[in-house]
C-alpha positions as MATLAB code, in Angstrom:
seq = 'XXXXXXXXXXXXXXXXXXXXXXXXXXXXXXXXXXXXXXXXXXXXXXXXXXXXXXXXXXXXXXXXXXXXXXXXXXXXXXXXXXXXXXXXXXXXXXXXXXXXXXXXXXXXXXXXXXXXXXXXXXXXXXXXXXXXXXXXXXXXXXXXXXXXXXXXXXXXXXXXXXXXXXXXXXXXXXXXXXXXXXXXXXXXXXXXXXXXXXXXXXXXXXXXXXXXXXXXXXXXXXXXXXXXXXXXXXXXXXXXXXXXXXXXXXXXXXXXXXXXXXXXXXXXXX';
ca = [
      11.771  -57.605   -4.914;
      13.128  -55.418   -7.172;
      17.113  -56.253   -6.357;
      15.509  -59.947   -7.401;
      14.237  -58.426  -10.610;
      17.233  -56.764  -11.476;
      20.033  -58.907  -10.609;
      17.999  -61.719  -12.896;
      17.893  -59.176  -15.384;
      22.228  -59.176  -15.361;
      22.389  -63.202  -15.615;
      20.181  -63.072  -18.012;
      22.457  -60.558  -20.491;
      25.431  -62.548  -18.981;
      23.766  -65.696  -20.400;
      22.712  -64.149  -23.676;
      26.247  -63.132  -24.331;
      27.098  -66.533  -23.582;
      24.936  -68.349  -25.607;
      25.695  -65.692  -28.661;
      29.622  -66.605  -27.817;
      28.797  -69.864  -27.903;
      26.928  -70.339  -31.151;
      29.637  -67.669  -33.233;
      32.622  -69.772  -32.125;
      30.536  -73.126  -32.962;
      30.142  -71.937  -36.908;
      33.411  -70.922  -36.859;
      34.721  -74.344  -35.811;
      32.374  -75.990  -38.526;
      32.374  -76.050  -42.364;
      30.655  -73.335  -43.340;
      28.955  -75.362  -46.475;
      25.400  -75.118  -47.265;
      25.210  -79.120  -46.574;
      26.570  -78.736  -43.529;
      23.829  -75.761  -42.212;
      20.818  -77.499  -44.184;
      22.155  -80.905  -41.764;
      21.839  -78.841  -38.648;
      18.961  -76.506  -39.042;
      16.930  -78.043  -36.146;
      20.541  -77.685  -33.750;
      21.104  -73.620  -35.201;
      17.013  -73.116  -34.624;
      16.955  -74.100  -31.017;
      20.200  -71.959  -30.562;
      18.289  -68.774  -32.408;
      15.549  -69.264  -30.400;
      17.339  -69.526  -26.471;
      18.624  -66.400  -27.472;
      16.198  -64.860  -28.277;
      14.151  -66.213  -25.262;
      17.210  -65.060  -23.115;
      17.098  -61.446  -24.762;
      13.590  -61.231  -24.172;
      13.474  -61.882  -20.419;
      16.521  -59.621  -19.808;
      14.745  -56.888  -21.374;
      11.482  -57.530  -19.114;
      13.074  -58.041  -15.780;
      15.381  -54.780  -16.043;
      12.162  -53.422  -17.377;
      10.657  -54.597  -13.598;
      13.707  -53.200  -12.308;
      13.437  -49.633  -13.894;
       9.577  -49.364  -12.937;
      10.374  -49.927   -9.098;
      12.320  -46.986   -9.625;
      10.233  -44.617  -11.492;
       7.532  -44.961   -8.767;
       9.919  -44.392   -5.566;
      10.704  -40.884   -7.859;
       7.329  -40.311   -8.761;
       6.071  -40.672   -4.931;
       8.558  -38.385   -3.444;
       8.212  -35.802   -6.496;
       4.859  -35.277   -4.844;
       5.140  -35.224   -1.461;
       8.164  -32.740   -1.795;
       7.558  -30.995   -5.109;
       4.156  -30.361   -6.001;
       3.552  -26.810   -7.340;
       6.806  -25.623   -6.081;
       5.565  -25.969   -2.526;
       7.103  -28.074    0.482;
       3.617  -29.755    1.679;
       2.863  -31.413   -1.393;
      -0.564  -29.447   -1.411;
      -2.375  -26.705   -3.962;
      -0.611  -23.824   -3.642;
      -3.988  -22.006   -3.103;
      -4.428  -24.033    0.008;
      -0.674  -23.563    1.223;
      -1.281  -19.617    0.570;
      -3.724  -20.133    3.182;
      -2.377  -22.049    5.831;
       0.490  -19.262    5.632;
      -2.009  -16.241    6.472;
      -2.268  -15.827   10.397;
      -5.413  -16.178   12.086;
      -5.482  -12.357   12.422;
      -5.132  -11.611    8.920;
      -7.919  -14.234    8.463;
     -10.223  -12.667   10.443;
      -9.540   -9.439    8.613;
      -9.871  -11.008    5.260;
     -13.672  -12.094    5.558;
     -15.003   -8.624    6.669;
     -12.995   -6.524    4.190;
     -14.357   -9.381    1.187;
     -17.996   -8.402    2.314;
     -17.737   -5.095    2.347;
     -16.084   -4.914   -1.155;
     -19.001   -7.687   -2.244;
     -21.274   -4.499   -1.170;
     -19.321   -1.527   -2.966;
     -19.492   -3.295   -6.415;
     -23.221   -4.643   -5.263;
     -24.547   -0.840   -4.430;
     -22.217    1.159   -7.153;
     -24.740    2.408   -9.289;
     -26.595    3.447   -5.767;
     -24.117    6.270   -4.297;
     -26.437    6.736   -1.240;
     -27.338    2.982   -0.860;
     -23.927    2.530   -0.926;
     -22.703    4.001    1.906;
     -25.422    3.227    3.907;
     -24.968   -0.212    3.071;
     -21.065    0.116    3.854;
     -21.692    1.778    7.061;
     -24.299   -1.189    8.113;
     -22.001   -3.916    7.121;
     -18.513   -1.663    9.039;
     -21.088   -1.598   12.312;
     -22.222   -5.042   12.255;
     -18.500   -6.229   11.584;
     -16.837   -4.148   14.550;
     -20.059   -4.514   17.162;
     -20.460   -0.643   16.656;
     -23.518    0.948   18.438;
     -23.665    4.415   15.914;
     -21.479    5.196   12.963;
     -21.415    7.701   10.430;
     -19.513    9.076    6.885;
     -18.619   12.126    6.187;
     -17.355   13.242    3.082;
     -14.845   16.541    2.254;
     -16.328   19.544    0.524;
     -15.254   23.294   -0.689;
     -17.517   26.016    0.135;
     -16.296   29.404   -0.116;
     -12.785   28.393    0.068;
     -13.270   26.609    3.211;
     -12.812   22.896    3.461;
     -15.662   21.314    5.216;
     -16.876   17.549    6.129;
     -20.440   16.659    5.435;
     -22.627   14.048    6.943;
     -23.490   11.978    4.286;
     -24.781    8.745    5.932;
     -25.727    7.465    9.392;
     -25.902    4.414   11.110;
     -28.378    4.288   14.167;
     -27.906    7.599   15.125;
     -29.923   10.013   16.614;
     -29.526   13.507   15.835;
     -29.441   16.158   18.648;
     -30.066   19.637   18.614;
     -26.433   20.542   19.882;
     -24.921   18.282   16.905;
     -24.099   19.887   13.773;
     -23.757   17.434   10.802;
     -21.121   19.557    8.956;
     -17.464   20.885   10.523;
     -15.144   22.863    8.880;
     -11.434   21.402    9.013;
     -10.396   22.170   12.629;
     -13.817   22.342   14.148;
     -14.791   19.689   17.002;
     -13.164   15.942   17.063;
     -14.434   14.948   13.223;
     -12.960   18.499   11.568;
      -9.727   17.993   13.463;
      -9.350   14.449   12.073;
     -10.164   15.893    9.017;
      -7.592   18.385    9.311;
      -4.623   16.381   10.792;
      -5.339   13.087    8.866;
      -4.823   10.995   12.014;
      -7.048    9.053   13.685;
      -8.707    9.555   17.683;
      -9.716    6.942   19.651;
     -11.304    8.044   22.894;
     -12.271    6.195   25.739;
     -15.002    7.271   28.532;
     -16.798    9.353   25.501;
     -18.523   12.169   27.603;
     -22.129   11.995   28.837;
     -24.236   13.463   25.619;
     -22.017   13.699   22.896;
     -23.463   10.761   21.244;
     -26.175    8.523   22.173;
     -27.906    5.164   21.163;
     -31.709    5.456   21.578;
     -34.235    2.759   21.624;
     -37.919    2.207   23.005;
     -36.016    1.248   25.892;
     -34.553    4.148   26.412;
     -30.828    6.168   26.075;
     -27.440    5.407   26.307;
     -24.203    6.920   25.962;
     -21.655    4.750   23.895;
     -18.152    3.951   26.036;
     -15.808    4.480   23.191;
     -15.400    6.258   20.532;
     -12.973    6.041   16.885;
     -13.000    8.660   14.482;
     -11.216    7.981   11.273;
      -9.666    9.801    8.367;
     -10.674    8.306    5.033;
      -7.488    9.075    3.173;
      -6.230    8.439   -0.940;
      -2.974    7.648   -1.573;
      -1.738   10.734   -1.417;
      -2.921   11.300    2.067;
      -5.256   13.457    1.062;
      -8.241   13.701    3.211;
     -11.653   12.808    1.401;
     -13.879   11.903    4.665;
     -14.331   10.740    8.003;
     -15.556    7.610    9.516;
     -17.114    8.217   13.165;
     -18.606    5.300   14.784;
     -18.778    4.522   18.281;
     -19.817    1.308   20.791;
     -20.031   -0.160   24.473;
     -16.779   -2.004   23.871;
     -13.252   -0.897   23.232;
     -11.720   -1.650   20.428;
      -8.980   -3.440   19.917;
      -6.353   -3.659   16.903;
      -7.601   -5.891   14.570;
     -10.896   -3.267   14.562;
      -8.358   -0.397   13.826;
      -6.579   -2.718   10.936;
      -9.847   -3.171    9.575;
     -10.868    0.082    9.622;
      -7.953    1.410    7.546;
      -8.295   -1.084    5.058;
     -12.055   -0.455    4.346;
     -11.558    3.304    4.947;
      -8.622    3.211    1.755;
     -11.957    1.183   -0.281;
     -13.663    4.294    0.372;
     -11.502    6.700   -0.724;
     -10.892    4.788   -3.580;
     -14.294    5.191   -4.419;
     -15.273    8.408   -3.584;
     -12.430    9.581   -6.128;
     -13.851    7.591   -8.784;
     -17.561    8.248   -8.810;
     -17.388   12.455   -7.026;
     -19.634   12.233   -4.119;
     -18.850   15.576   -3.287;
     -21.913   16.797   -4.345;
     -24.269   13.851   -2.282;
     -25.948   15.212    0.712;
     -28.153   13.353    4.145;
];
């Protein structure tokens, strides 16, 4: 419909220089006496007035023409270039779709445990209580607990500083000097251990039920960004855990530290 419109629009110009050809070689051809023009107004009126009638509808069917046009642009401009993106979407939804259903899985935990470090920042113990709950709930974890790096007597130690289920045991100390046991050598080395078949006693989950020991075990350095060592994360459950738990426990454990050097809980005890 709009090859109609246009090719119209062309006979119609064609026509309009026609008519204008028409009428300048006619006055040309006649005396050009006032007489003469007063005797054939009515015949130079009609002439004035098909042209511009001609003029007019060449101007609105190239005008149909040109609109065909601007919407075939307009339609692909969005389907191809909206927001610099291929899909024609938001670019915060296209952002999305390009994230991984791993990495959105780890997105929603690590947002709700940063929702509860500026929720509980005024709180340094309810804090990392709170942080612990949510980091146990998120990963299925049985028992967890934070420890956080402290000087005494020129000896670097890690603290107990909050707990998550767990039951404390004669034979368990809550503080290890770098080196000592599984959390001071984490502390020490800065790496992580991830045991499996924990051994009978060395943590348990109690309930009115009765005892159990937890099947595996990950211990965690909580590290700054210049790898130095501020605390440990210890928490332990009946199920093993897999990679996306370890990913998630870096990134939250790097929140930590973050914090920890801001607001000095080096002096916070149990």
């Amino acid at each position: 419909m709009k090859l109609v419109y246009l090719r119209i629009g062309i006979l119609c110009i064609v026509l309009y220089v026609a008519l204008t050809f028409y009428g300048s070689l006619t006055l040309l051809q006649e005396d050009e006496q006032l007489n003469y023009l007063l005797q054939n107004f009515s015949r130079l009126s009609m002439l004035v007035m098909a042209l511009m009638g001609t003029g007019l509808l060449a101007f609105l069917f190239l005008l149909l023409s040109k609109q065909g046009k601007v919407d075939i642009i307009y339609v692909k401009d969005v389907g191809r270039h909206f927001n610099g993106n291929s899909s024609g979407l938001p670019e915060e939804l296209s952002v999305e779709q390009q994230l991984s259903p791993d990495q959105m899985a780890l997105s929603i935990p690590r947002k709700m445990i940063e929702e509860v470090i500026l929720k509980n920042q005024y709180n340094k113990k309810q804090l990392l209580d709170k942080f612990l709950q949510s980091l146990c709930n998120h990963l299925e974890a049985a028992v967890g607990a934070i420890y956080i790096t402290k000087i005494a007597e020129d000896a670097k130690m890690v603290e107990m500083v909050a707990s998550y289920a767990y039951f404390g045991q004669d034979t368990r100390s809550s503080t290890y000097e770098f080196g000592q046991g599984l959390v001071g050598q984490v502390a020490k080395n800065g790496k992580p251990i991830s045991l499996r078949n924990v051994p009978d006693g060395y943590i348990k989950v109690v309930s009115g039920l009765g005892d159990a020991t937890p099947a595996y075990l990950l211990i965690f350095p909580v590290k700054n960004e210049e790898e130095e060592v501020l605390g440990v994360i210890e928490i332990a459950a009946f199920k093993e855990f897999n990679e996306q738990d370890h990913n998630l426990l870096k990134e939250v454990a790097l929140l930590l530290a973050k914090e920890i050097e801001t607001n000095e809980y080096y002096n916070l005890s149990l």
